[in-house]
Short mmCIF file of C-alpha atoms in Angstrom, two decimals:
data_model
loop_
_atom_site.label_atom_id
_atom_site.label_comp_id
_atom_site.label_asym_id
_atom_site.label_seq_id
_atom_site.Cartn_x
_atom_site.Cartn_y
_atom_site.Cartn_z
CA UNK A 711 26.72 1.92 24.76
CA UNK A 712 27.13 2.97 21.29
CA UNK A 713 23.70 3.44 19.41
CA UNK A 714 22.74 1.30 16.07
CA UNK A 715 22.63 3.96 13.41
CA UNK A 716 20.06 2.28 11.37
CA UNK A 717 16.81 4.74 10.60
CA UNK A 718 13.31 2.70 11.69
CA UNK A 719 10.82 2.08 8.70
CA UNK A 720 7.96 4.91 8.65
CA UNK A 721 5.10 3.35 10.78
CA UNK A 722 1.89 2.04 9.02
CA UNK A 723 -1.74 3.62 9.29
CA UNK A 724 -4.69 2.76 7.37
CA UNK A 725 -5.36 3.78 3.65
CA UNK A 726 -8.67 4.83 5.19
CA UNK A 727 -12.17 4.61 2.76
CA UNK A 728 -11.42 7.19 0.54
CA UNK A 729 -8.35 5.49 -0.44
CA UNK A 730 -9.78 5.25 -4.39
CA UNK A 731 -8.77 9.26 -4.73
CA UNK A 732 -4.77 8.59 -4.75
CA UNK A 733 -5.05 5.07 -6.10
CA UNK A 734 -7.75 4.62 -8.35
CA UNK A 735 -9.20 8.52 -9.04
CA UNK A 736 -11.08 7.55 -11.90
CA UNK A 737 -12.62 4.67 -10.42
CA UNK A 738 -14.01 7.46 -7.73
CA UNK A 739 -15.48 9.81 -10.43
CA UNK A 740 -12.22 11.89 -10.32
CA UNK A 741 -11.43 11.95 -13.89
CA UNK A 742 -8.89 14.36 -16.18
CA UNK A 743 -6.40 14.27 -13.96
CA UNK A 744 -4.34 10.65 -14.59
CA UNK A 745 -5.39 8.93 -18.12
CA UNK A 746 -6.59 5.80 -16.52
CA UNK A 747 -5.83 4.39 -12.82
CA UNK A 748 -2.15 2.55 -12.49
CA UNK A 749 -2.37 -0.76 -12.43
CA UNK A 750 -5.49 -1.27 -14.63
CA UNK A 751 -4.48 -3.25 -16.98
CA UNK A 752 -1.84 -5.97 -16.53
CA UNK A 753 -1.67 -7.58 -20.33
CA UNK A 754 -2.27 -6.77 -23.52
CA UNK A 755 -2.40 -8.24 -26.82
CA UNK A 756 1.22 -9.46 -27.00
CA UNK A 757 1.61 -10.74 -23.63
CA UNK A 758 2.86 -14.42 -23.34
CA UNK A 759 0.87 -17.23 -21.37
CA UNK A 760 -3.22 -18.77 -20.58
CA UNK A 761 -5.24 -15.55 -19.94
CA UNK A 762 -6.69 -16.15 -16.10
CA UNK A 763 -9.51 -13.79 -14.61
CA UNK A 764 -9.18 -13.78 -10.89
CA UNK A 765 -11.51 -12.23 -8.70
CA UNK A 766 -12.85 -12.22 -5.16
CA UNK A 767 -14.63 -10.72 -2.17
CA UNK A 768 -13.46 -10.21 1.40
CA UNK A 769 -15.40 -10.62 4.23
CA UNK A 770 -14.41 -9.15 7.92
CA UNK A 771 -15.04 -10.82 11.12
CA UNK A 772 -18.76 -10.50 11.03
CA UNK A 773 -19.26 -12.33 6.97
CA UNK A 774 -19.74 -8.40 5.84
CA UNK A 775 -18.22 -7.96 2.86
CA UNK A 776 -15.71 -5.17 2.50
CA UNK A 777 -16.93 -2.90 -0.02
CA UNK A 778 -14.11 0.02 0.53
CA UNK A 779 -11.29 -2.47 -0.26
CA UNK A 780 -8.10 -1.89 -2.19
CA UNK A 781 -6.55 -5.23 -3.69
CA UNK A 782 -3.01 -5.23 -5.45
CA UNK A 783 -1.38 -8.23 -6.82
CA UNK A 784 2.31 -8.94 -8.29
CA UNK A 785 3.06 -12.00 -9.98
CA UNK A 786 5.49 -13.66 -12.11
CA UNK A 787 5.38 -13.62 -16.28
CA UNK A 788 4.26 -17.16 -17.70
CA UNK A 789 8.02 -18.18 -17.54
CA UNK A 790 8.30 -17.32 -13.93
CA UNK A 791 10.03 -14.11 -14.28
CA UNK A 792 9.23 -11.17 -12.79
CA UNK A 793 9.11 -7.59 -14.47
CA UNK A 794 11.24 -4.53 -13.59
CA UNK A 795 13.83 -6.30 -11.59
CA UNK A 796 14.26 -9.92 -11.28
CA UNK A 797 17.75 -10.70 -10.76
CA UNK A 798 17.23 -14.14 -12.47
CA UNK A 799 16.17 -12.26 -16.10
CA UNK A 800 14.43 -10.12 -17.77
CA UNK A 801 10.24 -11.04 -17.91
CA UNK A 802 7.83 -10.46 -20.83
CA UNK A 803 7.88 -7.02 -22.24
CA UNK A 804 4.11 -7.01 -22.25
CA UNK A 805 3.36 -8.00 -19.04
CA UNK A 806 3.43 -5.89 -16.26
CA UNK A 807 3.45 -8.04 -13.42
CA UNK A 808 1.43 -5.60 -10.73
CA UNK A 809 -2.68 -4.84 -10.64
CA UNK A 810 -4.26 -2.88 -8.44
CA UNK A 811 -9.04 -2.88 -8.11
CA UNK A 812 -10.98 -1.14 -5.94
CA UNK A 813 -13.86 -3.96 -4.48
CA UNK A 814 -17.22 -2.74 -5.94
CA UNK A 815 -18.93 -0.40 -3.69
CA UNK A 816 -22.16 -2.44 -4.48
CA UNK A 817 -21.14 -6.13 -3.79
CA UNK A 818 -17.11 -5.55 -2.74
CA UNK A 819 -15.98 -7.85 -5.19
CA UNK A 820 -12.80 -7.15 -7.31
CA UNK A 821 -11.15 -8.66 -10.75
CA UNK A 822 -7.93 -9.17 -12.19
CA UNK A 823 -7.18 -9.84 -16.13
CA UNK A 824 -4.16 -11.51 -15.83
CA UNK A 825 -2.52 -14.97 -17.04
CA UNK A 826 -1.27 -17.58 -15.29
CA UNK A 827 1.99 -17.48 -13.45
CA UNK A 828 5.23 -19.91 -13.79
CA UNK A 829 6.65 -20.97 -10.95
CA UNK A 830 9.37 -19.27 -9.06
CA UNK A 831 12.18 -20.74 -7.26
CA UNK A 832 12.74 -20.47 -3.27
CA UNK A 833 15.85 -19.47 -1.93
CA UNK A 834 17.10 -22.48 -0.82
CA UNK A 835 16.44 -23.85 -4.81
CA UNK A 836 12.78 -25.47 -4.17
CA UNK A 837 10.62 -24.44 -6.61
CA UNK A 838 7.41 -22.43 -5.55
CA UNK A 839 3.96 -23.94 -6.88
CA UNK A 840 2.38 -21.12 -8.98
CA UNK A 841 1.18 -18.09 -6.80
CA UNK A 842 -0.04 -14.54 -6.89
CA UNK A 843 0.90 -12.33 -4.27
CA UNK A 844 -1.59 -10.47 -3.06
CA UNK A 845 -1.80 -6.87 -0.23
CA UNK A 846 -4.77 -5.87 0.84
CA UNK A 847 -5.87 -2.34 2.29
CA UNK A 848 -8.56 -0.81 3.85
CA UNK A 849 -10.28 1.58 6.42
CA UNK A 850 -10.14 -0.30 9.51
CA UNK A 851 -6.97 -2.72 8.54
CA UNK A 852 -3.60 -0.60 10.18
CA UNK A 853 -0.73 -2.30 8.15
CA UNK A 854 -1.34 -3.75 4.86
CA UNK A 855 -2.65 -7.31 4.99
CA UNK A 856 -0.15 -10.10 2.48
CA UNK A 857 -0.73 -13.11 1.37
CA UNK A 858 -0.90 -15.20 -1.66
CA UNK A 859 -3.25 -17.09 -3.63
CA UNK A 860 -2.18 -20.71 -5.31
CA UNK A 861 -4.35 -22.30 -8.35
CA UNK A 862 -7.11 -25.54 -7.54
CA UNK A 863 -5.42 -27.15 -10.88
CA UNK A 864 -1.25 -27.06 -9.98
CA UNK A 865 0.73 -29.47 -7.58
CA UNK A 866 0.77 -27.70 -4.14
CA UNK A 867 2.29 -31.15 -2.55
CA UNK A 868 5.94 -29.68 -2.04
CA UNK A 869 5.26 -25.89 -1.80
CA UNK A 870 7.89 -24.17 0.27
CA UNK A 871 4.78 -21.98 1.86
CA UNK A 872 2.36 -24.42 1.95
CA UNK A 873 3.84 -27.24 3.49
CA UNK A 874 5.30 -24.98 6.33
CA UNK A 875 1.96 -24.23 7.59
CA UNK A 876 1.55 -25.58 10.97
CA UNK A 877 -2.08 -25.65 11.02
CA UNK A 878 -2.91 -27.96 7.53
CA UNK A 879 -6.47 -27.43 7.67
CA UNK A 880 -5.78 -23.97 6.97
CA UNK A 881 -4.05 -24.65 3.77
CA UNK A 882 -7.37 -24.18 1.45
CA UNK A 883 -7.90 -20.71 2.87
CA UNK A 884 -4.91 -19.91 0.30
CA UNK A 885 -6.04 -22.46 -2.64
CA UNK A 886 -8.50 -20.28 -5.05
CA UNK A 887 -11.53 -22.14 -6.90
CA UNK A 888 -11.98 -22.90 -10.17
CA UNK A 889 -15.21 -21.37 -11.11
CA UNK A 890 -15.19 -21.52 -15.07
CA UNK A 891 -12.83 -22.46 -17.31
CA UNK A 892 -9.95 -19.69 -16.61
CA UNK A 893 -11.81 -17.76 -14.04
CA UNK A 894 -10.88 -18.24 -10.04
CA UNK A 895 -12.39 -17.25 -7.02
CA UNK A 896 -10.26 -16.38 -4.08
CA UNK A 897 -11.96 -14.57 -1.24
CA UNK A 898 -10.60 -13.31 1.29
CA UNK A 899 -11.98 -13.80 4.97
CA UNK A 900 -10.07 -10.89 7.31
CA UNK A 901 -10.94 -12.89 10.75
CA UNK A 902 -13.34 -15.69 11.86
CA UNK A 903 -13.72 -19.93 11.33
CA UNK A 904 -12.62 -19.21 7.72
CA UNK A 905 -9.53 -17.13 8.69
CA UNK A 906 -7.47 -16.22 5.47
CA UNK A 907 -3.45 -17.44 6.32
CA UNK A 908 -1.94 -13.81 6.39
CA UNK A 909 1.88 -13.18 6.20
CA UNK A 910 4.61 -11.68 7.19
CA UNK A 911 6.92 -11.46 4.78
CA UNK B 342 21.30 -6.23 -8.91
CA UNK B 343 21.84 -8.29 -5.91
CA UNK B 344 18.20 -8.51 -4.01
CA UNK B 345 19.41 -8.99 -0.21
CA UNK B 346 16.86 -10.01 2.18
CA UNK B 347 14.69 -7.14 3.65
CA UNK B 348 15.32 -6.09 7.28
CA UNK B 349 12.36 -7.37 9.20
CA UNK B 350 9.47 -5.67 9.92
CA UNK B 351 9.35 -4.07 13.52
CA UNK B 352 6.06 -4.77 14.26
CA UNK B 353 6.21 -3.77 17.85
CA UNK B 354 6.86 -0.20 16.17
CA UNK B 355 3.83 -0.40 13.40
CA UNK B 356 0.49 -0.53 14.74
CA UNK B 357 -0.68 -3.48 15.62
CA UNK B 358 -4.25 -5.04 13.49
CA UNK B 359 -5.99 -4.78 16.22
CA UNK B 360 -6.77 -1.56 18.09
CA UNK B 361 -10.16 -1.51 19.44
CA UNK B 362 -10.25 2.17 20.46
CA UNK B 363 -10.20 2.68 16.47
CA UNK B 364 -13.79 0.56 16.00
CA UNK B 365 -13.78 -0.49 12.47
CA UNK B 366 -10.34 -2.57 13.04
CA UNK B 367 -12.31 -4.77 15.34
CA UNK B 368 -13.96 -6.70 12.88
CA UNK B 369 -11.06 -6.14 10.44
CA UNK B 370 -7.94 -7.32 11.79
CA UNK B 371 -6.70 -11.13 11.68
CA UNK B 372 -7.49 -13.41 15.26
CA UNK B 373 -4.26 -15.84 13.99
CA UNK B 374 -0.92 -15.20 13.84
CA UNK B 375 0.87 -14.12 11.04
CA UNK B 376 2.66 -16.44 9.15
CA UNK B 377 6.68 -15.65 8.80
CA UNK B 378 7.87 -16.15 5.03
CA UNK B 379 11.75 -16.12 4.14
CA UNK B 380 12.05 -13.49 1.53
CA UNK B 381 12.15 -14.92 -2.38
CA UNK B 382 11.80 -13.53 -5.78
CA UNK B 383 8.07 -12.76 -4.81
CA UNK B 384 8.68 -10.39 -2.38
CA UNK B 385 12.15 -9.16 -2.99
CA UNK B 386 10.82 -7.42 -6.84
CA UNK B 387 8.34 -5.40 -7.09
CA UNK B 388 6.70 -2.70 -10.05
CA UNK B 389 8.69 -0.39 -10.92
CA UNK B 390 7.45 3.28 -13.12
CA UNK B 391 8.84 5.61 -15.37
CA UNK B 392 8.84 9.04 -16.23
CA UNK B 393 5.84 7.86 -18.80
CA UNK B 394 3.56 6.78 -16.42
CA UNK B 395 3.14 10.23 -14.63
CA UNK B 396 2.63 13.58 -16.53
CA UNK B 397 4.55 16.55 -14.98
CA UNK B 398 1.61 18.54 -13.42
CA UNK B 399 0.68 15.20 -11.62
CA UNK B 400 2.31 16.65 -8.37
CA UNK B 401 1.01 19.67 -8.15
CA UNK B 402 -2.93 19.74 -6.85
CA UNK B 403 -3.10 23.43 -7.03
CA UNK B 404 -2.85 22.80 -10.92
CA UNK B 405 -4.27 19.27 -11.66
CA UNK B 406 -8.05 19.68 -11.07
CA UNK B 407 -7.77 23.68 -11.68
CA UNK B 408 -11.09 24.36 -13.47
CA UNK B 409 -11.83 27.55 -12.74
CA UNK B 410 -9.24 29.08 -10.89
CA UNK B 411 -6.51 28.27 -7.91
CA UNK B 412 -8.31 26.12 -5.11
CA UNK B 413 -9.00 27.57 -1.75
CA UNK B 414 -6.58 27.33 0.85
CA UNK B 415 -3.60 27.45 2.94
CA UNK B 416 -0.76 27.10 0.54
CA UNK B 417 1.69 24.38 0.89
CA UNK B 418 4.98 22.57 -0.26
CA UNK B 419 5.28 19.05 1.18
CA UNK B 420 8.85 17.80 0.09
CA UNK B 421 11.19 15.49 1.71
CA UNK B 422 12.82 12.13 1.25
CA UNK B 423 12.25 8.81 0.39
CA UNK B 424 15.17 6.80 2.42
CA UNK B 425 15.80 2.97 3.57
CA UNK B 426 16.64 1.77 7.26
CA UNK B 427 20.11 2.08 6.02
CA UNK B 428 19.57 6.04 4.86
CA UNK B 429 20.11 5.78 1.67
CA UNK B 430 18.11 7.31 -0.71
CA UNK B 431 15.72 5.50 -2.59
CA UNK B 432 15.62 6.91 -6.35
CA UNK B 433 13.00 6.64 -8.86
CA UNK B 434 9.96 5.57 -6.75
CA UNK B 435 6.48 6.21 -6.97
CA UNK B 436 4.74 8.33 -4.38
CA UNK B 437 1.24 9.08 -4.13
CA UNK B 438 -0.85 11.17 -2.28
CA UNK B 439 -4.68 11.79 -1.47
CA UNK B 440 -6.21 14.61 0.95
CA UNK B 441 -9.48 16.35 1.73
CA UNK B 442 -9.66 20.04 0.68
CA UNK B 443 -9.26 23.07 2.98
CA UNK B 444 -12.47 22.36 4.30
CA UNK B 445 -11.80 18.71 5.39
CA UNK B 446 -14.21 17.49 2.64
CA UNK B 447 -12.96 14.53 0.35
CA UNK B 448 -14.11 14.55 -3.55
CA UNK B 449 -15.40 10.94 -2.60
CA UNK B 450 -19.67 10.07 -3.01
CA UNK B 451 -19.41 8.16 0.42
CA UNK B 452 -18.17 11.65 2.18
CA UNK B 453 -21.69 13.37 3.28
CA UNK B 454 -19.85 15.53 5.45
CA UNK B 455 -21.48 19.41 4.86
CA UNK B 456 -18.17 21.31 4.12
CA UNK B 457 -18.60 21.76 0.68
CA UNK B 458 -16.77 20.76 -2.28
CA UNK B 459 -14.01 22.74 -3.65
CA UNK B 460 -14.50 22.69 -7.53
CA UNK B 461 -11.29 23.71 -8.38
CA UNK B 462 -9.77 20.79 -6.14
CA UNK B 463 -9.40 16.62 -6.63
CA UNK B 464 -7.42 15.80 -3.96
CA UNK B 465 -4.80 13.40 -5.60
CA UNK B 466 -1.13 13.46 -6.52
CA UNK B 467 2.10 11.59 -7.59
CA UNK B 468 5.34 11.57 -8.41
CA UNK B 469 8.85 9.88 -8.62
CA UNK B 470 11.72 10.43 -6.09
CA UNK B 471 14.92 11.80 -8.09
CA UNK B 472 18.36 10.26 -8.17
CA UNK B 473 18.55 11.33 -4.39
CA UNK B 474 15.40 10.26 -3.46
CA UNK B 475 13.84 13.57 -3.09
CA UNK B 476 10.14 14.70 -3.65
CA UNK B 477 7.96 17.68 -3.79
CA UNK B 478 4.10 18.63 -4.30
CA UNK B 479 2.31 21.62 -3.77
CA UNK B 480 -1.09 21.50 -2.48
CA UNK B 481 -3.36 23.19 0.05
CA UNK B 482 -3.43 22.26 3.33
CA UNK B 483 -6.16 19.96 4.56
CA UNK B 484 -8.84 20.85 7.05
CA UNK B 485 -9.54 18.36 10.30
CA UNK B 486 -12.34 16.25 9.10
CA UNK B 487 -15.00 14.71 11.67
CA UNK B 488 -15.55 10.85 11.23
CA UNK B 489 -18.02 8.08 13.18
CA UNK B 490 -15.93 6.55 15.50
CA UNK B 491 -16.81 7.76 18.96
CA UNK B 492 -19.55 10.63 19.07
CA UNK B 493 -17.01 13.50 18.38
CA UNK B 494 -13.83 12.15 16.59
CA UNK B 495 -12.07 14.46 14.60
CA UNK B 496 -9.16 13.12 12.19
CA UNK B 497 -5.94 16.01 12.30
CA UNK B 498 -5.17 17.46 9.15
CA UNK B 499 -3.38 14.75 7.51
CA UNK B 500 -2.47 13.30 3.96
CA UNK B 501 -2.52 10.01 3.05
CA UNK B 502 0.82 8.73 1.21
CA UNK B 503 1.07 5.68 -0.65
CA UNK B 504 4.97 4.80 -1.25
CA UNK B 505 6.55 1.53 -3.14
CA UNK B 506 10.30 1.37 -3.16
CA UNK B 507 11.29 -1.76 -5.05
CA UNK B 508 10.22 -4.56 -3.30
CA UNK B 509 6.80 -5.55 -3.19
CA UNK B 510 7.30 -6.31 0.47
CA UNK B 511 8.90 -2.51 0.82
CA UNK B 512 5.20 -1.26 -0.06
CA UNK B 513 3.65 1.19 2.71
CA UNK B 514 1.07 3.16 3.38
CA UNK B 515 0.90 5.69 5.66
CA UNK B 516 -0.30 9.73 6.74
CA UNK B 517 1.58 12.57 7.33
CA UNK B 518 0.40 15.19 9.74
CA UNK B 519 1.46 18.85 10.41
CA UNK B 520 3.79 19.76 13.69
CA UNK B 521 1.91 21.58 16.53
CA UNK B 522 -1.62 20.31 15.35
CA UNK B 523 -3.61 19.45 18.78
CA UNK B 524 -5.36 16.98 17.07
CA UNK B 525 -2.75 14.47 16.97
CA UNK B 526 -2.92 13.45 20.40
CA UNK B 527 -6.39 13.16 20.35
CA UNK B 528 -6.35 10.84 17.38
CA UNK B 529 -7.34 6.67 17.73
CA UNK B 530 -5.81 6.10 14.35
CA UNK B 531 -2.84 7.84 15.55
CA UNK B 532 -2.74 6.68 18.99
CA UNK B 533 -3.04 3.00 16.41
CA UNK B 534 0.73 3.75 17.19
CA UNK B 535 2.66 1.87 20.45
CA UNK B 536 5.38 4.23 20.63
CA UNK B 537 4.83 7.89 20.56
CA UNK B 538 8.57 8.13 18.67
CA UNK B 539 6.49 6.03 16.16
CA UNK B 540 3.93 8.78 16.37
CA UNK B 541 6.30 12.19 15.95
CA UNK B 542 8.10 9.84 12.68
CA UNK B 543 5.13 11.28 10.75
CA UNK B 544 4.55 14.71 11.94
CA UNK B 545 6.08 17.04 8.86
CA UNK B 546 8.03 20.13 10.43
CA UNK B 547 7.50 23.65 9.88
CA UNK B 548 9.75 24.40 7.04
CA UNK B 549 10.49 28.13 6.57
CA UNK B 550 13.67 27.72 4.71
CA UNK B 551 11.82 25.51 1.85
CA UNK B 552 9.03 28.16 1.56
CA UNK B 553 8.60 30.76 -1.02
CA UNK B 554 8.28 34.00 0.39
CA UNK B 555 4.86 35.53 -0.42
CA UNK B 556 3.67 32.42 -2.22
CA UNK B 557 3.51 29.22 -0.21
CA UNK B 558 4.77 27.54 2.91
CA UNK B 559 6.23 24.91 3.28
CA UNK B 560 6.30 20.99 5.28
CA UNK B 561 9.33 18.43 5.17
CA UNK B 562 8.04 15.18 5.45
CA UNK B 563 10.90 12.06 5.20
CA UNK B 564 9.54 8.70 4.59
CA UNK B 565 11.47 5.59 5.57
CA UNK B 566 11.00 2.34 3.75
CA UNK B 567 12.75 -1.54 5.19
CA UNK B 568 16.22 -1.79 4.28
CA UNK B 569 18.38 -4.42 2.94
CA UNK B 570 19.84 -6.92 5.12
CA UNK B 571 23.81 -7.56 5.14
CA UNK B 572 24.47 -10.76 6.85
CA UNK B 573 28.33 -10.66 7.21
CA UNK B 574 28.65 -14.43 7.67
CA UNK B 575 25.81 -15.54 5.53
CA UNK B 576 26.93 -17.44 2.57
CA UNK B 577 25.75 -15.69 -0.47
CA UNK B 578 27.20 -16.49 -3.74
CA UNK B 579 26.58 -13.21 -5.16
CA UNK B 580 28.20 -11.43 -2.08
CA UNK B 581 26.53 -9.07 0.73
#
């Protein structure tokens, strides 16, 4: 038999709990060597679209919160575009799409400056309901964790995502809440009655 | 740019969430299945970085915490190649790396281990692949570092990578360890790994022809990142 030529993808392992010295140094005290941690800041004065705060906490199997977490998001601009490479158009100048927080080492929660997404279209043409995308990394997790957090406020109904869910009482775990005007919550639970919908995309 | 579906993720090849033997993943991994998502916009961009957002002496950690002098240590080259599951070279993407010192101590307040500090060493780097996907840092090489797992874990010399490509579904994060290092076997975040193929994907070789005589030695270390589908029959207005 002839062998398939293709090259496998390098296997996973855990960012492990000192993962804040490559990703977020200065976060960890290591400062002078990178100006200020990638991912930082996501907008800035110019940037297009309702300026969201969107924070969380993630719990493991046990209701501990993870306070050794590493959170990174990617979203779409306010018109639905997304920077760098979107084959569909080029996205606000001033918005950078991508975050990345460390979860407090006191209380493991972690915050995102951001705005609020447009919607993006599925492949088949559906649009998506608004959405963040969200990996998640940690000591103790082996291959990055994805999922994706919706808004309280938007029409879910026809989501592509959603409505493919099997189990519809696990639907909220991905629906964030509106805490203040602007600000959502969306914690994440890793395992347990409260089971986050994880996926593989 | 056309943004073709991803190859799936093996995930009989990548460790699974669960592997009890490595403790903490016990109360971290997911009890449900994950859910399978066609690829769209979301997953198929990703962030991309520039020449801006990394200085030039950000790959080099025998330089970029340099107080004093040179830190202590074996010195190395780690280079190698940043390549998809249809080997081609992935250009322009952000690498970056994290290690413990010669010792096996990490510049981190939650690391009480007693090898000390090495003042003249953070522990971080970065760079961009070039046009061909190649990389390079120079560093020292990292001690074995003891952890609580079971009574007398000890973690092989290893450094942590962090690698992006340009989908956000490409992202990966992975270690590298050194050939011949006994540790390896030993290892429960290793042995996280089914397949011991899996395993020897991210042992760097020995390599004498990349080192500079006198100066430093040397480590290739290839990383592979999902490929592109190209679904022959698949009807795709903007081609395969």
């Amino acid at each position: 038999m002839q062998e398939l030529t293709q090259l496998k993808e390098s296997p996973s392992q855990t960012a492990g709990p000192y993962v804040h010295i490559g990703c977020v140094p200065n976060f960890c005290d290591i400062t002078g060597v990178y100006p200020e941690d990638l991912g930082a800041r996501m907008v800035n004065a110019e940037t297009k679209g309702e300026r969201i705060t969107v924070k969380g906490t993630i719990y493991d199997g046990t209701g501990t919160p993870l306070k050794d977490a590493l959170v990174e998001i990617w979203q779409a601009d306010a018109a639905g575009l997304y920077p760098g490479n979107d084959p569909r158009g080029a996205a606000d100048p001033n918005f950078t799409g991508w975050g990345r927080k460390a979860s407090d080492y006191d209380t493991g929660e972690w915050q995102f400056d951001t705005i609020r997404p447009g919607a993006v279209p599925f492949p088949d043409g559906r649009m998506m309901a608004p959405h963040i995308s969200l990996l998640i990394v940690a000591r103790g997790i082996n291959i990055g964790l994805n999922t994706r957090m919706y808004f309280p406020d938007a029409d879910n109904s026809a989501d592509p995502l959603l409505t493919r869910i099997e189990h519809q009482n696990r639907v909220a775990t991905l629906i964030a809440e509106r805490e203040t005007d602007g600000v959502y919550r969306f914690d994440i639970y890793l395992q347990g009655e409260k089971e986050t919908v994880f996926l593989d995309v | 740019m056309s943004n073709g579906d991803l190859i799936q993720r093996d995930r009989l090849w990548h460790p699974p969430a669960l592997t009890p033997d490595y403790k903490t993943s016990v109360a971290r991994s997911p009890r449900h299945a994950l859910l399978s998502l066609q690829n769209s916009d979301s997953e198929l961009t990703g962030p991309t970085f520039g020449q801006n957002d990394i200085a030039e002496i950000d790959n080099d950690l025998i330089l970029n915490y340099a107080k004093t002098g040179d830190p202590i240590g074996e010195r190395i080259i780690v280079h190698g190649r940043v390549l998809d599951e249809n080997a081609r070279p992935v250009p322009n993407t952000l690498i970056e790396i994290w290690q413990a010192n010669a010792g096996g101590r990490y510049r981190h307040k939650k690391d009480s281990y007693l090898a000390p500090i090495d003042p003249n060493f953070g522990g971080c780097g970065r760079t961009l692949t070039d046009d061909n996907g190649n990389y390079v840092f120079r560093t020292v090489k990292p001690g074995a570092y003891p952890w609580r797992n079971w009574v007398n874990n000890w973690r092989p010399a290893h450094i942590h990578f962090s690698v992006f490509g340009t989908a956000f579904a490409q992202r990966l994060i992975t270690q590298m360890y050194f050939e011949g290092d006994p540790l390896i076997a030993k290892c429960p975040i290793v042995q996280s790994i089914p397949e011991q193929r899996a395993v020897d994907q991210l042992v760097a070789a020995l390599d004498l022809n990349a080192s500079l005589p006198l100066d430093s030695i040397a480590y290739k270390f290839d990383i592979v990142l999902r490929g592109r589908r190209s679904t022959f029959f698949e009807n795709r207005p903007e081609g395969n």
